[in-house]
Amino acid sequence: MDELQTKLLRAMNSQGYDAILATGAGNFTYLTQTSLPFAPSFPDQRALAVQPLSGRPAIISPSVWADAVRVQDWGGHLFEYTAGKPYLALLSAAGEAITELGLAQARIGFDERHTPVAIVKALRERLPQVQWQPCDGLLRDLRMVKTGAEQALLQEVVRQSDRAIVSALNHLEGTVDAVSYSLAEVAERMRVHVGEFGGSATGHLGIAQGADAGHYYVPARGQVGPGNLMRLDLTNEYRGYWSSAGRTVSVGQPTTSQERAYAESLVLKAAAIKMLRPGRTCQEVFGAVEEKAASAHIAFLAEAGAGYGIGASEREAPYLASYDGTLLEAGMVLALDIITYGPLQELVRSVDAFVIEEDGPRLLSWYRNWDRLYAVVGTTARHG
């Protein structure tokens, strides 16, 4: 927290901000190091973070969430409001907080892209002497480059993902010839294992096999079927930091065409890894993948890009895509997410997280070796 505070205050001072107010869930977590993973599920309620250039920071929270803030050892001010008519109580509490913090005539940056227009308009009317300035670019740039502590949190959460997926697969081993698991049950076991390995929350949870895996998402349906490629997708959180994970496995011994499809995905991944160096642009990394796919005649879902940042959100800047010219820097943490196709047009994913270092990328995510197609066969005495 101290390292983040120093970094943030230095940036605020250089841009002339007296304070920053954040309403976006990821920005809230980043500024406060306090996690409310359920907050996006309540669009009519919001928690706000206020970081002044000097003095203690503040959280403005619905009363029903206040205990969740306290148990995370929040050391700043806490302003509570009782939810009523959407935003009215929030705005009243925000006005009180900003005035009490001595910021009623300050220059305050705010994350405009995450703030409803109605809130922006009302804040300007309630606090007309405040200079409200959008600071989305500043927060984006700060969040892209992770501190050492953030990298450690991300390494923990991405390994929780891998362990949860492998542990769910362990339950299947020994059942391939007499299947007794539904896909929904396998998905539930992923969720349970996230908690068992220390995770704080689960976000997206998806599982599909065979032709169903040709869709980006379908509801989990049917029984685990031998002979299929199966894709398991998972996002989970640990102390405010998120993993975005996905793995493709074969149920039973894979066919030659299934093994070939997985090997093709590794060819494109290798092309991307070579480019994960400081000074390269996101566009160049994506371009290298696209070029390799064309020269090797590998079908590649280019619309989905080749990866993205992870941090206080499941997906955040920078994006390994044709439209993002961001230069890679040491300290960035990226989920390499290259989607290719299986023999039934399944979407093949094997997502890995890397931190960019001066001499190249460092792999964060492996709990096991994913350089071959995982086959769910035999039996196991392990549970995790």
PDB file of N, CA, C and O in Angstrom, residues 11 23 61 67 74 77 123 134-135 194 225 241 254 261 288 296 304 306 312 328 357 371:
ATOM      1  N   ALA A  11       2.281  10.958  -9.063  1.00  0.00           N
ATOM      2  CA  ALA A  11       1.582  11.224 -10.323  1.00  0.00           C
ATOM      3  C   ALA A  11       0.547  12.339 -10.161  1.00  0.00           C
ATOM      4  O   ALA A  11       0.411  13.203 -11.035  1.00  0.00           O
ATOM      5  N   THR A  23     -15.086   6.002  -9.000  1.00  0.00           N
ATOM      6  CA  THR A  23     -16.333   5.250  -8.830  1.00  0.00           C
ATOM      7  C   THR A  23     -16.253   3.863  -9.469  1.00  0.00           C
ATOM      8  O   THR A  23     -17.016   2.982  -9.108  1.00  0.00           O
ATOM      9  N   SER A  61     -19.410   4.779   1.299  1.00  0.00           N
ATOM     10  CA  SER A  61     -19.959   3.444   1.097  1.00  0.00           C
ATOM     11  C   SER A  61     -21.398   3.344   1.568  1.00  0.00           C
ATOM     12  O   SER A  61     -21.779   3.980   2.563  1.00  0.00           O
ATOM     13  N   ASP A  67     -19.216  -2.795   6.839  1.00  0.00           N
ATOM     14  CA  ASP A  67     -18.470  -3.817   7.570  1.00  0.00           C
ATOM     15  C   ASP A  67     -17.445  -4.513   6.677  1.00  0.00           C
ATOM     16  O   ASP A  67     -16.362  -4.902   7.146  1.00  0.00           O
ATOM     17  N   TRP A  74      -9.357  -1.074   6.821  1.00  0.00           N
ATOM     18  CA  TRP A  74      -9.302   0.248   6.191  1.00  0.00           C
ATOM     19  C   TRP A  74      -8.889   1.287   7.232  1.00  0.00           C
ATOM     20  O   TRP A  74      -9.488   1.390   8.307  1.00  0.00           O
ATOM     21  N   HIS A  77     -10.762   7.540   6.301  1.00  0.00           N
ATOM     22  CA  HIS A  77     -12.111   7.947   6.681  1.00  0.00           C
ATOM     23  C   HIS A  77     -13.125   7.000   6.048  1.00  0.00           C
ATOM     24  O   HIS A  77     -12.894   6.461   4.962  1.00  0.00           O
ATOM     25  N   LEU A 123     -22.710  16.180  -9.100  1.00  0.00           N
ATOM     26  CA  LEU A 123     -21.540  16.615  -8.343  1.00  0.00           C
ATOM     27  C   LEU A 123     -21.120  18.020  -8.742  1.00  0.00           C
ATOM     28  O   LEU A 123     -20.742  18.839  -7.884  1.00  0.00           O
ATOM     29  N   PRO A 134     -11.487  14.992 -15.785  1.00  0.00           N
ATOM     30  CA  PRO A 134     -11.339  13.543 -16.062  1.00  0.00           C
ATOM     31  C   PRO A 134      -9.876  13.121 -15.940  1.00  0.00           C
ATOM     32  O   PRO A 134      -8.979  13.822 -16.425  1.00  0.00           O
ATOM     33  N   CYS A 135      -9.640  11.991 -15.270  1.00  0.00           N
ATOM     34  CA  CYS A 135      -8.258  11.505 -15.105  1.00  0.00           C
ATOM     35  C   CYS A 135      -8.149  10.031 -15.471  1.00  0.00           C
ATOM     36  O   CYS A 135      -7.318   9.301 -14.916  1.00  0.00           O
ATOM     37  N   VAL A 194     -11.378 -22.729  -5.825  1.00  0.00           N
ATOM     38  CA  VAL A 194     -10.840 -21.375  -5.702  1.00  0.00           C
ATOM     39  C   VAL A 194     -10.818 -20.967  -4.229  1.00  0.00           C
ATOM     40  O   VAL A 194      -9.817 -20.459  -3.712  1.00  0.00           O
ATOM     41  N   GLY A 225     -18.323 -35.922 -21.611  1.00  0.00           N
ATOM     42  CA  GLY A 225     -18.348 -36.949 -22.639  1.00  0.00           C
ATOM     43  C   GLY A 225     -16.963 -37.350 -23.124  1.00  0.00           C
ATOM     44  O   GLY A 225     -16.217 -36.514 -23.648  1.00  0.00           O
ATOM     45  N   TYR A 241      -7.236  -8.515  -6.465  1.00  0.00           N
ATOM     46  CA  TYR A 241      -6.556  -8.711  -7.746  1.00  0.00           C
ATOM     47  C   TYR A 241      -7.102  -9.954  -8.440  1.00  0.00           C
ATOM     48  O   TYR A 241      -7.383 -10.968  -7.805  1.00  0.00           O
ATOM     49  N   PRO A 254      -6.445 -38.210 -26.326  1.00  0.00           N
ATOM     50  CA  PRO A 254      -6.795 -37.349 -27.457  1.00  0.00           C
ATOM     51  C   PRO A 254      -6.557 -38.023 -28.796  1.00  0.00           C
ATOM     52  O   PRO A 254      -5.695 -38.898 -28.930  1.00  0.00           O
ATOM     53  N   ALA A 261      -4.416 -29.734 -33.027  1.00  0.00           N
ATOM     54  CA  ALA A 261      -5.060 -28.446 -32.769  1.00  0.00           C
ATOM     55  C   ALA A 261      -4.435 -27.759 -31.567  1.00  0.00           C
ATOM     56  O   ALA A 261      -4.187 -26.543 -31.575  1.00  0.00           O
ATOM     57  N   ALA A 288       2.626 -10.175 -34.624  1.00  0.00           N
ATOM     58  CA  ALA A 288       3.471 -11.365 -34.726  1.00  0.00           C
ATOM     59  C   ALA A 288       2.627 -12.639 -34.672  1.00  0.00           C
ATOM     60  O   ALA A 288       2.897 -13.606 -35.396  1.00  0.00           O
ATOM     61  N   ALA A 296       1.697 -20.226 -40.985  1.00  0.00           N
ATOM     62  CA  ALA A 296       1.593 -21.641 -40.590  1.00  0.00           C
ATOM     63  C   ALA A 296       0.219 -22.221 -40.897  1.00  0.00           C
ATOM     64  O   ALA A 296      -0.037 -23.380 -40.576  1.00  0.00           O
ATOM     65  N   ALA A 304     -10.692 -11.538 -31.060  1.00  0.00           N
ATOM     66  CA  ALA A 304     -10.559 -11.576 -29.597  1.00  0.00           C
ATOM     67  C   ALA A 304      -9.218 -11.040 -29.127  1.00  0.00           C
ATOM     68  O   ALA A 304      -8.986 -10.921 -27.921  1.00  0.00           O
ATOM     69  N   ALA A 306      -4.976 -11.017 -28.620  1.00  0.00           N
ATOM     70  CA  ALA A 306      -4.014 -12.032 -28.179  1.00  0.00           C
ATOM     71  C   ALA A 306      -3.750 -11.964 -26.682  1.00  0.00           C
ATOM     72  O   ALA A 306      -2.964 -12.754 -26.164  1.00  0.00           O
ATOM     73  N   ALA A 312      -6.451  -5.085 -10.909  1.00  0.00           N
ATOM     74  CA  ALA A 312      -7.623  -4.837 -10.075  1.00  0.00           C
ATOM     75  C   ALA A 312      -8.918  -5.102 -10.833  1.00  0.00           C
ATOM     76  O   ALA A 312      -9.996  -4.973 -10.261  1.00  0.00           O
ATOM     77  N   LEU A 328       5.136  -1.799 -24.314  1.00  0.00           N
ATOM     78  CA  LEU A 328       5.285  -2.665 -23.155  1.00  0.00           C
ATOM     79  C   LEU A 328       6.393  -2.129 -22.259  1.00  0.00           C
ATOM     80  O   LEU A 328       7.421  -1.650 -22.727  1.00  0.00           O
ATOM     81  N   GLU A 357       9.612  -8.255 -17.777  1.00  0.00           N
ATOM     82  CA  GLU A 357      10.834  -7.833 -17.096  1.00  0.00           C
ATOM     83  C   GLU A 357      11.829  -7.336 -18.131  1.00  0.00           C
ATOM     84  O   GLU A 357      11.626  -7.514 -19.341  1.00  0.00           O
ATOM     85  N   ASP A 371       2.377 -27.524 -21.686  1.00  0.00           N
ATOM     86  CA  ASP A 371       2.972 -27.603 -23.018  1.00  0.00           C
ATOM     87  C   ASP A 371       2.564 -28.869 -23.765  1.00  0.00           C
ATOM     88  O   ASP A 371       3.164 -29.214 -24.787  1.00  0.00           O
TER      89      ASP A 371
END
